[in-house]
Amino acid sequence: MQTMEKIILDCDPGHDDAAAIILAAKSPKLQLLGITVVAGNQTLENTLRNALNVVQWLDVDVPVYAGCGQPIVREKVIAGDIHGKTGLDGPVFPPLMRKAQPEHAVNFIIRRLLDSDGDITMVTTGPMTNLAMALRMEPKIAEKIKRIVLMGGAYANGNVTPAAEFNIFADPEAAHICFTAGRPITMIGLDVTRKVLCYPEIVQRMEKVGNRVSALFVSLMGHFCKTQKEIFGWDGGPLHDPVTIASLIDPELVTTKPMNAQIDIRGGQSYGRTNCDFFNYLRLPPTADVAIDIDPARFWDVFEEGLRNYN
Ligand code: RIB
Ligand code: CA
């Protein structure tokens, strides 16, 4: 019997975060210990409500914790254009009965990691504020983190500025704290997530799974793909966040390369950039396993299987 990978998913739902929750919550390979929520795609009020609506729709027993509503240093930025004014525009959910846990997300992360045998993987798919605050409040948790797997950054081009990707740009100092915590890091950046594009034929394929979770996915993509088309002219939107989860379910899915990766926190044109030394010019020790390639067809197979887990 293969042991299940224990994870905490920190996210800012967001349509692709919702897809990550779908993939994680019923995987036979993962034990989702809790979902911690952060402001990012939308305000914390919206991202928290969205996470609770998704977990209620999935009918899974996963505790949800509210975290930080603003970045550590910079002014708050949100990505309302892509995800709509609720942060999860599209689906119509039934009245929300599910409640967040009373414990703050940062305290949950600290408590759960300290109680653990060092076998918990921290997955972040939004700004890294909650994990960074936990590391600063209780530095002892660092040795208890098995690995940090983040959706964020890019060794090539950003998506908010030419230099920076949204999750890092929204809280560069938080990312810096996490990237310098001395723990193994897998950085799933735009370089690979831009290869998993949710074209209409993918949505049609997932619709054929024919359960209430595939129906949610179709509804989510109805909005997500429409805005990608309207804003960027793309027929398929990049489904960034579930790549983190898929890479844990299928370790062969993503190819990584150890690199020295540093976050630009100086505040200039490249503020929030993940400077990844792809060619090792600086001869500095690697600090992250940076994703450099992915098998998109295999990703969609993993995702379809994830939807079938709800049959
Ligand atoms: O840049 C893409 C990332 O920013 C994704 O996590 C998306 O949900 C937004 O948070
Ligand atoms: Ca996200």
PDB file of C-alpha atoms and ligand atoms in Angstrom:
ATOM      1  CA  MET A   1       0.000   0.000   0.000  1.00  0.00           C
ATOM      2  CA  GLN A   2       1.657   3.226  -1.178  1.00  0.00           C
ATOM      3  CA  THR A   3       1.782   5.891   1.559  1.00  0.00           C
ATOM      4  CA  MET A   4      -0.254   9.014   0.791  1.00  0.00           C
ATOM      5  CA  GLU A   5       1.649  12.281   0.383  1.00  0.00           C
ATOM      6  CA  LYS A   6       0.510  14.663   3.140  1.00  0.00           C
ATOM      7  CA  ILE A   7      -0.100  18.173   1.857  1.00  0.00           C
ATOM      8  CA  ILE A   8      -1.433  21.530   2.971  1.00  0.00           C
ATOM      9  CA  LEU A   9      -2.776  23.564   0.037  1.00  0.00           C
ATOM     10  CA  ASP A  10      -2.454  27.349   0.386  1.00  0.00           C
ATOM     11  CA  CYS A  11      -4.433  29.102  -2.315  1.00  0.00           C
ATOM     12  CA  ASP A  12      -6.343  32.147  -3.570  1.00  0.00           C
ATOM     13  CA  PRO A  13      -9.380  30.716  -5.454  1.00  0.00           C
ATOM     14  CA  GLY A  14      -9.369  31.668  -8.396  1.00  0.00           C
ATOM     15  CA  HIS A  15     -10.552  29.300 -11.100  1.00  0.00           C
ATOM     16  CA  ASP A  16      -7.284  27.426 -11.430  1.00  0.00           C
ATOM     17  CA  ASP A  17      -6.931  27.186  -7.643  1.00  0.00           C
ATOM     18  CA  ALA A  18     -10.386  25.578  -7.631  1.00  0.00           C
ATOM     19  CA  ALA A  19      -9.092  23.061 -10.183  1.00  0.00           C
ATOM     20  CA  ALA A  20      -6.156  22.346  -7.861  1.00  0.00           C
ATOM     21  CA  ILE A  21      -8.549  21.717  -4.952  1.00  0.00           C
ATOM     22  CA  ILE A  22     -10.609  19.357  -7.162  1.00  0.00           C
ATOM     23  CA  LEU A  23      -7.490  17.397  -8.114  1.00  0.00           C
ATOM     24  CA  ALA A  24      -6.107  17.232  -4.554  1.00  0.00           C
ATOM     25  CA  ALA A  25      -9.189  16.557  -2.460  1.00  0.00           C
ATOM     26  CA  LYS A  26      -9.997  13.021  -3.696  1.00  0.00           C
ATOM     27  CA  SER A  27      -6.640  11.783  -5.003  1.00  0.00           C
ATOM     28  CA  PRO A  28      -5.806   8.336  -3.568  1.00  0.00           C
ATOM     29  CA  LYS A  29      -2.162   9.473  -3.539  1.00  0.00           C
ATOM     30  CA  LEU A  30      -2.646  12.613  -1.466  1.00  0.00           C
ATOM     31  CA  GLN A  31      -3.853  13.354   2.060  1.00  0.00           C
ATOM     32  CA  LEU A  32      -5.133  16.949   1.969  1.00  0.00           C
ATOM     33  CA  LEU A  33      -4.724  17.999   5.599  1.00  0.00           C
ATOM     34  CA  GLY A  34      -6.194  21.445   5.146  1.00  0.00           C
ATOM     35  CA  ILE A  35      -6.765  24.341   2.787  1.00  0.00           C
ATOM     36  CA  THR A  36      -5.403  27.719   3.843  1.00  0.00           C
ATOM     37  CA  VAL A  37      -6.622  30.777   1.990  1.00  0.00           C
ATOM     38  CA  VAL A  38      -4.873  34.030   1.112  1.00  0.00           C
ATOM     39  CA  ALA A  39      -5.796  37.228  -0.710  1.00  0.00           C
ATOM     40  CA  GLY A  40      -4.509  37.283  -4.262  1.00  0.00           C
ATOM     41  CA  ASN A  41      -6.797  36.739  -7.223  1.00  0.00           C
ATOM     42  CA  GLN A  42      -9.390  38.481  -5.113  1.00  0.00           C
ATOM     43  CA  THR A  43      -9.799  39.855  -1.592  1.00  0.00           C
ATOM     44  CA  LEU A  44      -9.588  37.393   1.287  1.00  0.00           C
ATOM     45  CA  GLU A  45     -13.333  37.646   1.843  1.00  0.00           C
ATOM     46  CA  ASN A  46     -13.882  36.444  -1.736  1.00  0.00           C
ATOM     47  CA  THR A  47     -11.131  33.821  -1.872  1.00  0.00           C
ATOM     48  CA  LEU A  48     -12.307  32.337   1.447  1.00  0.00           C
ATOM     49  CA  ARG A  49     -15.925  32.146   0.305  1.00  0.00           C
ATOM     50  CA  ASN A  50     -14.785  30.591  -2.968  1.00  0.00           C
ATOM     51  CA  ALA A  51     -12.725  27.916  -1.218  1.00  0.00           C
ATOM     52  CA  LEU A  52     -15.655  27.042   1.054  1.00  0.00           C
ATOM     53  CA  ASN A  53     -18.069  26.881  -1.891  1.00  0.00           C
ATOM     54  CA  VAL A  54     -15.754  24.532  -3.776  1.00  0.00           C
ATOM     55  CA  VAL A  55     -15.167  22.241  -0.783  1.00  0.00           C
ATOM     56  CA  GLN A  56     -18.917  22.183  -0.082  1.00  0.00           C
ATOM     57  CA  TRP A  57     -19.646  21.328  -3.740  1.00  0.00           C
ATOM     58  CA  LEU A  58     -17.048  18.542  -3.664  1.00  0.00           C
ATOM     59  CA  ASP A  59     -18.611  17.283  -0.403  1.00  0.00           C
ATOM     60  CA  VAL A  60     -15.190  16.525   1.059  1.00  0.00           C
ATOM     61  CA  ASP A  61     -14.220  16.748   4.710  1.00  0.00           C
ATOM     62  CA  VAL A  62     -11.302  19.165   4.416  1.00  0.00           C
ATOM     63  CA  PRO A  63     -10.919  22.041   6.900  1.00  0.00           C
ATOM     64  CA  VAL A  64     -10.560  25.523   5.442  1.00  0.00           C
ATOM     65  CA  TYR A  65      -8.661  28.301   7.238  1.00  0.00           C
ATOM     66  CA  ALA A  66      -8.677  32.036   6.544  1.00  0.00           C
ATOM     67  CA  GLY A  67      -5.201  33.552   6.288  1.00  0.00           C
ATOM     68  CA  CYS A  68      -3.632  36.876   5.426  1.00  0.00           C
ATOM     69  CA  GLY A  69      -5.649  39.529   3.638  1.00  0.00           C
ATOM     70  CA  GLN A  70      -2.709  41.598   2.469  1.00  0.00           C
ATOM     71  CA  PRO A  71       0.951  41.246   1.518  1.00  0.00           C
ATOM     72  CA  ILE A  72       3.736  41.655   4.070  1.00  0.00           C
ATOM     73  CA  VAL A  73       5.271  44.869   2.720  1.00  0.00           C
ATOM     74  CA  ARG A  74       3.899  46.072  -0.643  1.00  0.00           C
ATOM     75  CA  GLU A  75       0.414  47.418  -1.333  1.00  0.00           C
ATOM     76  CA  LYS A  76      -2.241  44.812  -2.128  1.00  0.00           C
ATOM     77  CA  VAL A  77      -2.819  43.887  -5.762  1.00  0.00           C
ATOM     78  CA  ILE A  78      -5.614  41.587  -6.995  1.00  0.00           C
ATOM     79  CA  ALA A  79      -6.212  39.898 -10.362  1.00  0.00           C
ATOM     80  CA  GLY A  80      -9.920  40.672 -10.643  1.00  0.00           C
ATOM     81  CA  ASP A  81      -9.881  40.886 -14.427  1.00  0.00           C
ATOM     82  CA  ILE A  82      -9.278  37.171 -14.989  1.00  0.00           C
ATOM     83  CA  HIS A  83     -11.406  35.670 -12.219  1.00  0.00           C
ATOM     84  CA  GLY A  84     -14.213  38.223 -12.078  1.00  0.00           C
ATOM     85  CA  LYS A  85     -15.583  40.324  -9.242  1.00  0.00           C
ATOM     86  CA  THR A  86     -16.242  37.311  -6.975  1.00  0.00           C
ATOM     87  CA  GLY A  87     -12.910  35.704  -7.848  1.00  0.00           C
ATOM     88  CA  LEU A  88     -14.830  32.643  -9.046  1.00  0.00           C
ATOM     89  CA  ASP A  89     -17.328  34.057 -11.536  1.00  0.00           C
ATOM     90  CA  GLY A  90     -19.310  31.496 -13.508  1.00  0.00           C
ATOM     91  CA  PRO A  91     -20.663  28.723 -11.271  1.00  0.00           C
ATOM     92  CA  VAL A  92     -23.827  29.315  -9.229  1.00  0.00           C
ATOM     93  CA  PHE A  93     -23.405  27.585  -5.876  1.00  0.00           C
ATOM     94  CA  PRO A  94     -26.160  26.581  -3.429  1.00  0.00           C
ATOM     95  CA  PRO A  95     -26.387  28.512  -0.147  1.00  0.00           C
ATOM     96  CA  LEU A  96     -23.043  28.285   1.632  1.00  0.00           C
ATOM     97  CA  MET A  97     -23.333  26.233   4.827  1.00  0.00           C
ATOM     98  CA  ARG A  98     -19.641  25.289   5.152  1.00  0.00           C
ATOM     99  CA  LYS A  99     -17.736  27.472   7.663  1.00  0.00           C
ATOM    100  CA  ALA A 100     -14.057  28.331   7.967  1.00  0.00           C
ATOM    101  CA  GLN A 101     -12.190  26.982  10.981  1.00  0.00           C
ATOM    102  CA  PRO A 102     -11.819  29.501  13.842  1.00  0.00           C
ATOM    103  CA  GLU A 103      -8.003  29.099  13.815  1.00  0.00           C
ATOM    104  CA  HIS A 104      -6.022  31.527  11.652  1.00  0.00           C
ATOM    105  CA  ALA A 105      -4.334  29.862   8.681  1.00  0.00           C
ATOM    106  CA  VAL A 106      -0.875  30.916   9.832  1.00  0.00           C
ATOM    107  CA  ASN A 107      -1.449  29.344  13.252  1.00  0.00           C
ATOM    108  CA  PHE A 108      -2.802  26.187  11.597  1.00  0.00           C
ATOM    109  CA  ILE A 109       0.283  25.895   9.386  1.00  0.00           C
ATOM    110  CA  ILE A 110       2.574  26.334  12.417  1.00  0.00           C
ATOM    111  CA  ARG A 111       0.611  23.910  14.640  1.00  0.00           C
ATOM    112  CA  ARG A 112       0.226  21.214  11.959  1.00  0.00           C
ATOM    113  CA  LEU A 113       3.882  21.332  10.908  1.00  0.00           C
ATOM    114  CA  LEU A 114       5.204  21.276  14.496  1.00  0.00           C
ATOM    115  CA  ASP A 115       2.934  18.310  15.283  1.00  0.00           C
ATOM    116  CA  SER A 116       4.196  16.428  12.207  1.00  0.00           C
ATOM    117  CA  ASP A 117       7.074  14.045  11.565  1.00  0.00           C
ATOM    118  CA  GLY A 118       8.429  16.416   8.907  1.00  0.00           C
ATOM    119  CA  ASP A 119       6.406  14.610   6.219  1.00  0.00           C
ATOM    120  CA  ILE A 120       4.129  17.459   5.066  1.00  0.00           C
ATOM    121  CA  THR A 121       4.524  19.126   1.670  1.00  0.00           C
ATOM    122  CA  MET A 122       3.437  22.761   1.557  1.00  0.00           C
ATOM    123  CA  VAL A 123       1.748  23.521  -1.778  1.00  0.00           C
ATOM    124  CA  THR A 124       1.130  27.195  -2.543  1.00  0.00           C
ATOM    125  CA  THR A 125      -0.863  28.404  -5.529  1.00  0.00           C
ATOM    126  CA  GLY A 126      -1.287  32.035  -4.542  1.00  0.00           C
ATOM    127  CA  PRO A 127       0.881  34.732  -2.978  1.00  0.00           C
ATOM    128  CA  MET A 128       3.129  33.068  -0.372  1.00  0.00           C
ATOM    129  CA  THR A 129       2.114  35.389   2.488  1.00  0.00           C
ATOM    130  CA  ASN A 130       0.666  32.724   4.835  1.00  0.00           C
ATOM    131  CA  LEU A 131       3.695  30.419   4.639  1.00  0.00           C
ATOM    132  CA  ALA A 132       6.108  33.332   4.972  1.00  0.00           C
ATOM    133  CA  MET A 133       4.316  34.677   8.051  1.00  0.00           C
ATOM    134  CA  ALA A 134       4.363  31.195   9.581  1.00  0.00           C
ATOM    135  CA  LEU A 135       8.108  30.927   8.956  1.00  0.00           C
ATOM    136  CA  ARG A 136       8.702  34.283  10.618  1.00  0.00           C
ATOM    137  CA  MET A 137       6.360  33.617  13.574  1.00  0.00           C
ATOM    138  CA  GLU A 138       7.855  30.179  14.277  1.00  0.00           C
ATOM    139  CA  PRO A 139      11.185  29.501  12.492  1.00  0.00           C
ATOM    140  CA  LYS A 140      11.220  25.970  13.937  1.00  0.00           C
ATOM    141  CA  ILE A 141       8.655  24.914  11.327  1.00  0.00           C
ATOM    142  CA  ALA A 142      11.265  25.175   8.556  1.00  0.00           C
ATOM    143  CA  GLU A 143      12.874  21.821   9.415  1.00  0.00           C
ATOM    144  CA  LYS A 144       9.408  20.274   9.494  1.00  0.00           C
ATOM    145  CA  ILE A 145       8.562  21.205   5.897  1.00  0.00           C
ATOM    146  CA  LYS A 146       9.260  18.227   3.639  1.00  0.00           C
ATOM    147  CA  ARG A 147       9.158  20.402   0.490  1.00  0.00           C
ATOM    148  CA  ILE A 148       7.572  23.597  -0.792  1.00  0.00           C
ATOM    149  CA  VAL A 149       5.840  23.120  -4.158  1.00  0.00           C
ATOM    150  CA  LEU A 150       4.658  26.437  -5.546  1.00  0.00           C
ATOM    151  CA  MET A 151       2.896  27.678  -8.601  1.00  0.00           C
ATOM    152  CA  GLY A 152       4.739  30.905  -9.192  1.00  0.00           C
ATOM    153  CA  GLY A 153       7.506  32.717 -10.955  1.00  0.00           C
ATOM    154  CA  ALA A 154       9.091  32.087 -14.320  1.00  0.00           C
ATOM    155  CA  TYR A 155      12.666  31.765 -15.518  1.00  0.00           C
ATOM    156  CA  ALA A 156      11.508  33.469 -18.707  1.00  0.00           C
ATOM    157  CA  ASN A 157       8.700  36.005 -18.977  1.00  0.00           C
ATOM    158  CA  GLY A 158       6.251  37.219 -16.361  1.00  0.00           C
ATOM    159  CA  ASN A 159       2.505  37.730 -16.693  1.00  0.00           C
ATOM    160  CA  VAL A 160       1.944  40.911 -14.691  1.00  0.00           C
ATOM    161  CA  THR A 161       5.087  42.746 -15.736  1.00  0.00           C
ATOM    162  CA  PRO A 162       7.639  41.584 -18.300  1.00  0.00           C
ATOM    163  CA  ALA A 163       9.674  40.343 -15.328  1.00  0.00           C
ATOM    164  CA  ALA A 164       7.244  39.046 -12.737  1.00  0.00           C
ATOM    165  CA  GLU A 165       4.523  36.410 -12.375  1.00  0.00           C
ATOM    166  CA  PHE A 166       1.422  37.332 -10.333  1.00  0.00           C
ATOM    167  CA  ASN A 167       1.833  35.097  -7.238  1.00  0.00           C
ATOM    168  CA  ILE A 168       5.351  36.383  -6.642  1.00  0.00           C
ATOM    169  CA  PHE A 169       4.588  39.971  -7.733  1.00  0.00           C
ATOM    170  CA  ALA A 170       1.661  40.123  -5.283  1.00  0.00           C
ATOM    171  CA  ASP A 171       4.029  39.505  -2.330  1.00  0.00           C
ATOM    172  CA  PRO A 172       7.713  39.412  -3.328  1.00  0.00           C
ATOM    173  CA  GLU A 173       8.975  39.637   0.258  1.00  0.00           C
ATOM    174  CA  ALA A 174       6.888  36.606   1.215  1.00  0.00           C
ATOM    175  CA  ALA A 175       8.364  34.649  -1.676  1.00  0.00           C
ATOM    176  CA  HIS A 176      11.860  35.744  -0.612  1.00  0.00           C
ATOM    177  CA  ILE A 177      11.245  34.430   2.925  1.00  0.00           C
ATOM    178  CA  CYS A 178      10.056  31.087   1.531  1.00  0.00           C
ATOM    179  CA  PHE A 179      12.849  30.779  -1.045  1.00  0.00           C
ATOM    180  CA  THR A 180      15.485  31.444   1.654  1.00  0.00           C
ATOM    181  CA  ALA A 181      13.976  29.097   4.277  1.00  0.00           C
ATOM    182  CA  GLY A 182      16.501  26.415   3.378  1.00  0.00           C
ATOM    183  CA  ARG A 183      13.912  23.792   2.460  1.00  0.00           C
ATOM    184  CA  PRO A 184      13.594  21.840  -0.804  1.00  0.00           C
ATOM    185  CA  ILE A 185      11.555  23.879  -3.287  1.00  0.00           C
ATOM    186  CA  THR A 186       9.877  22.901  -6.538  1.00  0.00           C
ATOM    187  CA  MET A 187       9.028  26.018  -8.543  1.00  0.00           C
ATOM    188  CA  ILE A 188       6.244  25.345 -11.069  1.00  0.00           C
ATOM    189  CA  GLY A 189       6.424  28.541 -13.097  1.00  0.00           C
ATOM    190  CA  LEU A 190       4.747  29.991 -16.143  1.00  0.00           C
ATOM    191  CA  ASP A 191       7.395  28.323 -18.308  1.00  0.00           C
ATOM    192  CA  VAL A 192       5.498  25.039 -17.941  1.00  0.00           C
ATOM    193  CA  THR A 193       1.994  26.111 -16.863  1.00  0.00           C
ATOM    194  CA  ARG A 194       1.606  28.040 -20.108  1.00  0.00           C
ATOM    195  CA  LYS A 195       1.796  24.646 -21.839  1.00  0.00           C
ATOM    196  CA  VAL A 196      -1.376  23.270 -20.202  1.00  0.00           C
ATOM    197  CA  LEU A 197      -3.995  25.224 -22.150  1.00  0.00           C
ATOM    198  CA  CYS A 198      -7.641  24.455 -21.502  1.00  0.00           C
ATOM    199  CA  TYR A 199      -8.980  24.442 -25.068  1.00  0.00           C
ATOM    200  CA  PRO A 200     -12.695  23.891 -25.766  1.00  0.00           C
ATOM    201  CA  GLU A 201     -11.970  20.274 -26.742  1.00  0.00           C
ATOM    202  CA  ILE A 202     -10.431  19.705 -23.310  1.00  0.00           C
ATOM    203  CA  VAL A 203     -13.556  21.108 -21.642  1.00  0.00           C
ATOM    204  CA  GLN A 204     -15.714  18.844 -23.831  1.00  0.00           C
ATOM    205  CA  ARG A 205     -13.543  15.864 -22.875  1.00  0.00           C
ATOM    206  CA  MET A 206     -13.904  16.618 -19.160  1.00  0.00           C
ATOM    207  CA  GLU A 207     -17.651  17.198 -19.523  1.00  0.00           C
ATOM    208  CA  LYS A 208     -17.975  13.578 -20.687  1.00  0.00           C
ATOM    209  CA  VAL A 209     -16.861  12.390 -17.233  1.00  0.00           C
ATOM    210  CA  GLY A 210     -20.468  13.224 -16.403  1.00  0.00           C
ATOM    211  CA  ASN A 211     -20.463  13.808 -12.650  1.00  0.00           C
ATOM    212  CA  ARG A 212     -21.227  16.866 -10.527  1.00  0.00           C
ATOM    213  CA  VAL A 213     -17.534  17.773 -10.207  1.00  0.00           C
ATOM    214  CA  SER A 214     -16.883  17.646 -13.937  1.00  0.00           C
ATOM    215  CA  ALA A 215     -19.970  19.842 -14.274  1.00  0.00           C
ATOM    216  CA  LEU A 216     -18.373  22.333 -11.850  1.00  0.00           C
ATOM    217  CA  PHE A 217     -15.158  22.258 -13.861  1.00  0.00           C
ATOM    218  CA  VAL A 218     -17.068  22.951 -17.089  1.00  0.00           C
ATOM    219  CA  SER A 219     -18.828  25.869 -15.427  1.00  0.00           C
ATOM    220  CA  LEU A 220     -15.549  27.259 -14.067  1.00  0.00           C
ATOM    221  CA  MET A 221     -13.900  27.011 -17.472  1.00  0.00           C
ATOM    222  CA  GLY A 222     -16.899  28.697 -19.068  1.00  0.00           C
ATOM    223  CA  HIS A 223     -15.862  31.921 -17.356  1.00  0.00           C
ATOM    224  CA  PHE A 224     -12.089  31.345 -17.216  1.00  0.00           C
ATOM    225  CA  CYS A 225     -11.724  30.623 -20.930  1.00  0.00           C
ATOM    226  CA  LYS A 226     -14.072  33.442 -21.898  1.00  0.00           C
ATOM    227  CA  THR A 227     -11.930  36.020 -20.086  1.00  0.00           C
ATOM    228  CA  GLN A 228      -8.723  34.555 -21.519  1.00  0.00           C
ATOM    229  CA  LYS A 229     -10.214  34.951 -24.999  1.00  0.00           C
ATOM    230  CA  GLU A 230     -11.508  38.474 -24.322  1.00  0.00           C
ATOM    231  CA  ILE A 231      -8.302  39.713 -22.678  1.00  0.00           C
ATOM    232  CA  PHE A 232      -5.581  37.836 -24.549  1.00  0.00           C
ATOM    233  CA  GLY A 233      -7.335  36.412 -27.612  1.00  0.00           C
ATOM    234  CA  TRP A 234      -6.433  32.878 -26.477  1.00  0.00           C
ATOM    235  CA  ASP A 235      -8.708  29.918 -27.309  1.00  0.00           C
ATOM    236  CA  GLY A 236      -7.419  28.023 -24.284  1.00  0.00           C
ATOM    237  CA  GLY A 237      -6.498  29.462 -20.898  1.00  0.00           C
ATOM    238  CA  PRO A 238      -3.387  28.208 -19.035  1.00  0.00           C
ATOM    239  CA  LEU A 239      -4.555  26.155 -16.068  1.00  0.00           C
ATOM    240  CA  HIS A 240      -1.626  27.077 -13.831  1.00  0.00           C
ATOM    241  CA  ASP A 241      -2.353  25.856 -10.299  1.00  0.00           C
ATOM    242  CA  PRO A 242      -3.331  22.173 -10.672  1.00  0.00           C
ATOM    243  CA  VAL A 243       0.086  21.481 -12.215  1.00  0.00           C
ATOM    244  CA  THR A 244       1.507  21.602  -8.666  1.00  0.00           C
ATOM    245  CA  ILE A 245      -0.887  18.868  -7.519  1.00  0.00           C
ATOM    246  CA  ALA A 246      -0.497  16.830 -10.718  1.00  0.00           C
ATOM    247  CA  SER A 247       3.288  16.883 -10.263  1.00  0.00           C
ATOM    248  CA  LEU A 248       2.814  15.217  -6.839  1.00  0.00           C
ATOM    249  CA  ILE A 249       0.352  12.651  -8.210  1.00  0.00           C
ATOM    250  CA  ASP A 250       2.624  11.830 -11.181  1.00  0.00           C
ATOM    251  CA  PRO A 251       6.268  12.691 -10.371  1.00  0.00           C
ATOM    252  CA  GLU A 252       7.293  11.996 -13.986  1.00  0.00           C
ATOM    253  CA  LEU A 253       4.932  14.695 -15.309  1.00  0.00           C
ATOM    254  CA  VAL A 254       7.218  17.703 -14.899  1.00  0.00           C
ATOM    255  CA  THR A 255      10.929  18.006 -15.710  1.00  0.00           C
ATOM    256  CA  THR A 256      12.871  20.195 -13.280  1.00  0.00           C
ATOM    257  CA  LYS A 257      16.390  21.612 -13.237  1.00  0.00           C
ATOM    258  CA  PRO A 258      18.210  22.686 -10.046  1.00  0.00           C
ATOM    259  CA  MET A 259      18.979  26.399 -10.247  1.00  0.00           C
ATOM    260  CA  ASN A 260      19.974  29.244  -8.017  1.00  0.00           C
ATOM    261  CA  ALA A 261      16.683  31.190  -7.817  1.00  0.00           C
ATOM    262  CA  GLN A 262      16.412  34.531  -6.068  1.00  0.00           C
ATOM    263  CA  ILE A 263      13.466  36.893  -5.716  1.00  0.00           C
ATOM    264  CA  ASP A 264      13.974  40.518  -6.750  1.00  0.00           C
ATOM    265  CA  ILE A 265      12.730  42.539  -3.749  1.00  0.00           C
ATOM    266  CA  ARG A 266      14.506  45.798  -4.627  1.00  0.00           C
ATOM    267  CA  GLY A 267      11.343  47.401  -5.961  1.00  0.00           C
ATOM    268  CA  GLY A 268      12.446  48.474  -9.416  1.00  0.00           C
ATOM    269  CA  GLN A 269      11.218  47.398 -12.865  1.00  0.00           C
ATOM    270  CA  SER A 270      11.891  43.730 -12.027  1.00  0.00           C
ATOM    271  CA  TYR A 271      10.257  43.785  -8.583  1.00  0.00           C
ATOM    272  CA  GLY A 272       8.912  40.288  -7.888  1.00  0.00           C
ATOM    273  CA  ARG A 273      10.976  38.537 -10.541  1.00  0.00           C
ATOM    274  CA  THR A 274      12.240  35.021  -9.868  1.00  0.00           C
ATOM    275  CA  ASN A 275      15.797  35.347 -11.102  1.00  0.00           C
ATOM    276  CA  CYS A 276      16.624  31.734 -12.025  1.00  0.00           C
ATOM    277  CA  ASP A 277      20.221  31.080 -13.073  1.00  0.00           C
ATOM    278  CA  PHE A 278      19.351  28.597 -15.835  1.00  0.00           C
ATOM    279  CA  PHE A 279      22.952  28.459 -17.171  1.00  0.00           C
ATOM    280  CA  ASN A 280      24.596  28.751 -13.710  1.00  0.00           C
ATOM    281  CA  TYR A 281      26.486  31.918 -14.705  1.00  0.00           C
ATOM    282  CA  LEU A 282      26.929  32.912 -11.066  1.00  0.00           C
ATOM    283  CA  ARG A 283      28.244  29.518  -9.935  1.00  0.00           C
ATOM    284  CA  LEU A 284      26.042  29.794  -6.849  1.00  0.00           C
ATOM    285  CA  PRO A 285      24.501  26.741  -5.194  1.00  0.00           C
ATOM    286  CA  PRO A 286      21.055  25.775  -6.513  1.00  0.00           C
ATOM    287  CA  THR A 287      18.160  26.880  -4.289  1.00  0.00           C
ATOM    288  CA  ALA A 288      15.173  25.468  -6.187  1.00  0.00           C
ATOM    289  CA  ASP A 289      14.149  22.699  -8.560  1.00  0.00           C
ATOM    290  CA  VAL A 290      12.697  24.819 -11.352  1.00  0.00           C
ATOM    291  CA  ALA A 291      10.204  23.268 -13.775  1.00  0.00           C
ATOM    292  CA  ILE A 292      11.504  23.470 -17.347  1.00  0.00           C
ATOM    293  CA  ASP A 293       9.136  21.115 -19.186  1.00  0.00           C
ATOM    294  CA  ILE A 294       5.846  19.229 -18.874  1.00  0.00           C
ATOM    295  CA  ASP A 295       3.930  16.578 -20.819  1.00  0.00           C
ATOM    296  CA  PRO A 296       0.593  18.387 -21.405  1.00  0.00           C
ATOM    297  CA  ALA A 297      -1.243  15.278 -22.676  1.00  0.00           C
ATOM    298  CA  ARG A 298      -0.208  13.413 -19.526  1.00  0.00           C
ATOM    299  CA  PHE A 299      -1.387  16.350 -17.387  1.00  0.00           C
ATOM    300  CA  TRP A 300      -4.882  16.198 -18.892  1.00  0.00           C
ATOM    301  CA  ASP A 301      -4.949  12.430 -18.315  1.00  0.00           C
ATOM    302  CA  VAL A 302      -4.113  13.034 -14.643  1.00  0.00           C
ATOM    303  CA  PHE A 303      -6.772  15.733 -14.447  1.00  0.00           C
ATOM    304  CA  GLU A 304      -9.469  13.577 -16.071  1.00  0.00           C
ATOM    305  CA  GLU A 305      -8.624  10.776 -13.640  1.00  0.00           C
ATOM    306  CA  GLY A 306      -8.935  13.324 -10.834  1.00  0.00           C
ATOM    307  CA  LEU A 307     -12.471  14.138 -11.942  1.00  0.00           C
ATOM    308  CA  ARG A 308     -13.343  10.421 -12.090  1.00  0.00           C
ATOM    309  CA  ASN A 309     -12.324  10.094  -8.425  1.00  0.00           C
ATOM    310  CA  TYR A 310     -15.696  11.728  -7.660  1.00  0.00           C
ATOM    311  CA  ASN A 311     -17.774   9.059  -9.424  1.00  0.00           C
TER     312      ASN A 311
HETATM  313  O1  RIB B   1       0.136  33.728 -12.428  1.00  0.00           O
HETATM  314  C1  RIB B   1      -0.820  32.712 -12.248  1.00  0.00           C
HETATM  315  C2  RIB B   1      -1.183  32.575 -10.798  1.00  0.00           C
HETATM  316  O2  RIB B   1      -1.777  33.782 -10.319  1.00  0.00           O
HETATM  317  C3  RIB B   1      -2.231  31.487 -10.535  1.00  0.00           C
HETATM  318  O3  RIB B   1      -2.008  30.933  -9.275  1.00  0.00           O
HETATM  319  C4  RIB B   1      -3.516  32.238 -10.544  1.00  0.00           C
HETATM  320  O4  RIB B   1      -4.525  31.589  -9.750  1.00  0.00           O
HETATM  321  C5  RIB B   1      -3.102  33.518  -9.882  1.00  0.00           C
HETATM  322  O5  RIB B   1      -3.105  33.296  -8.470  1.00  0.00           O
HETATM  323 CA    CA B   2      -3.806  30.934  -7.630  1.00  0.00          CA
END
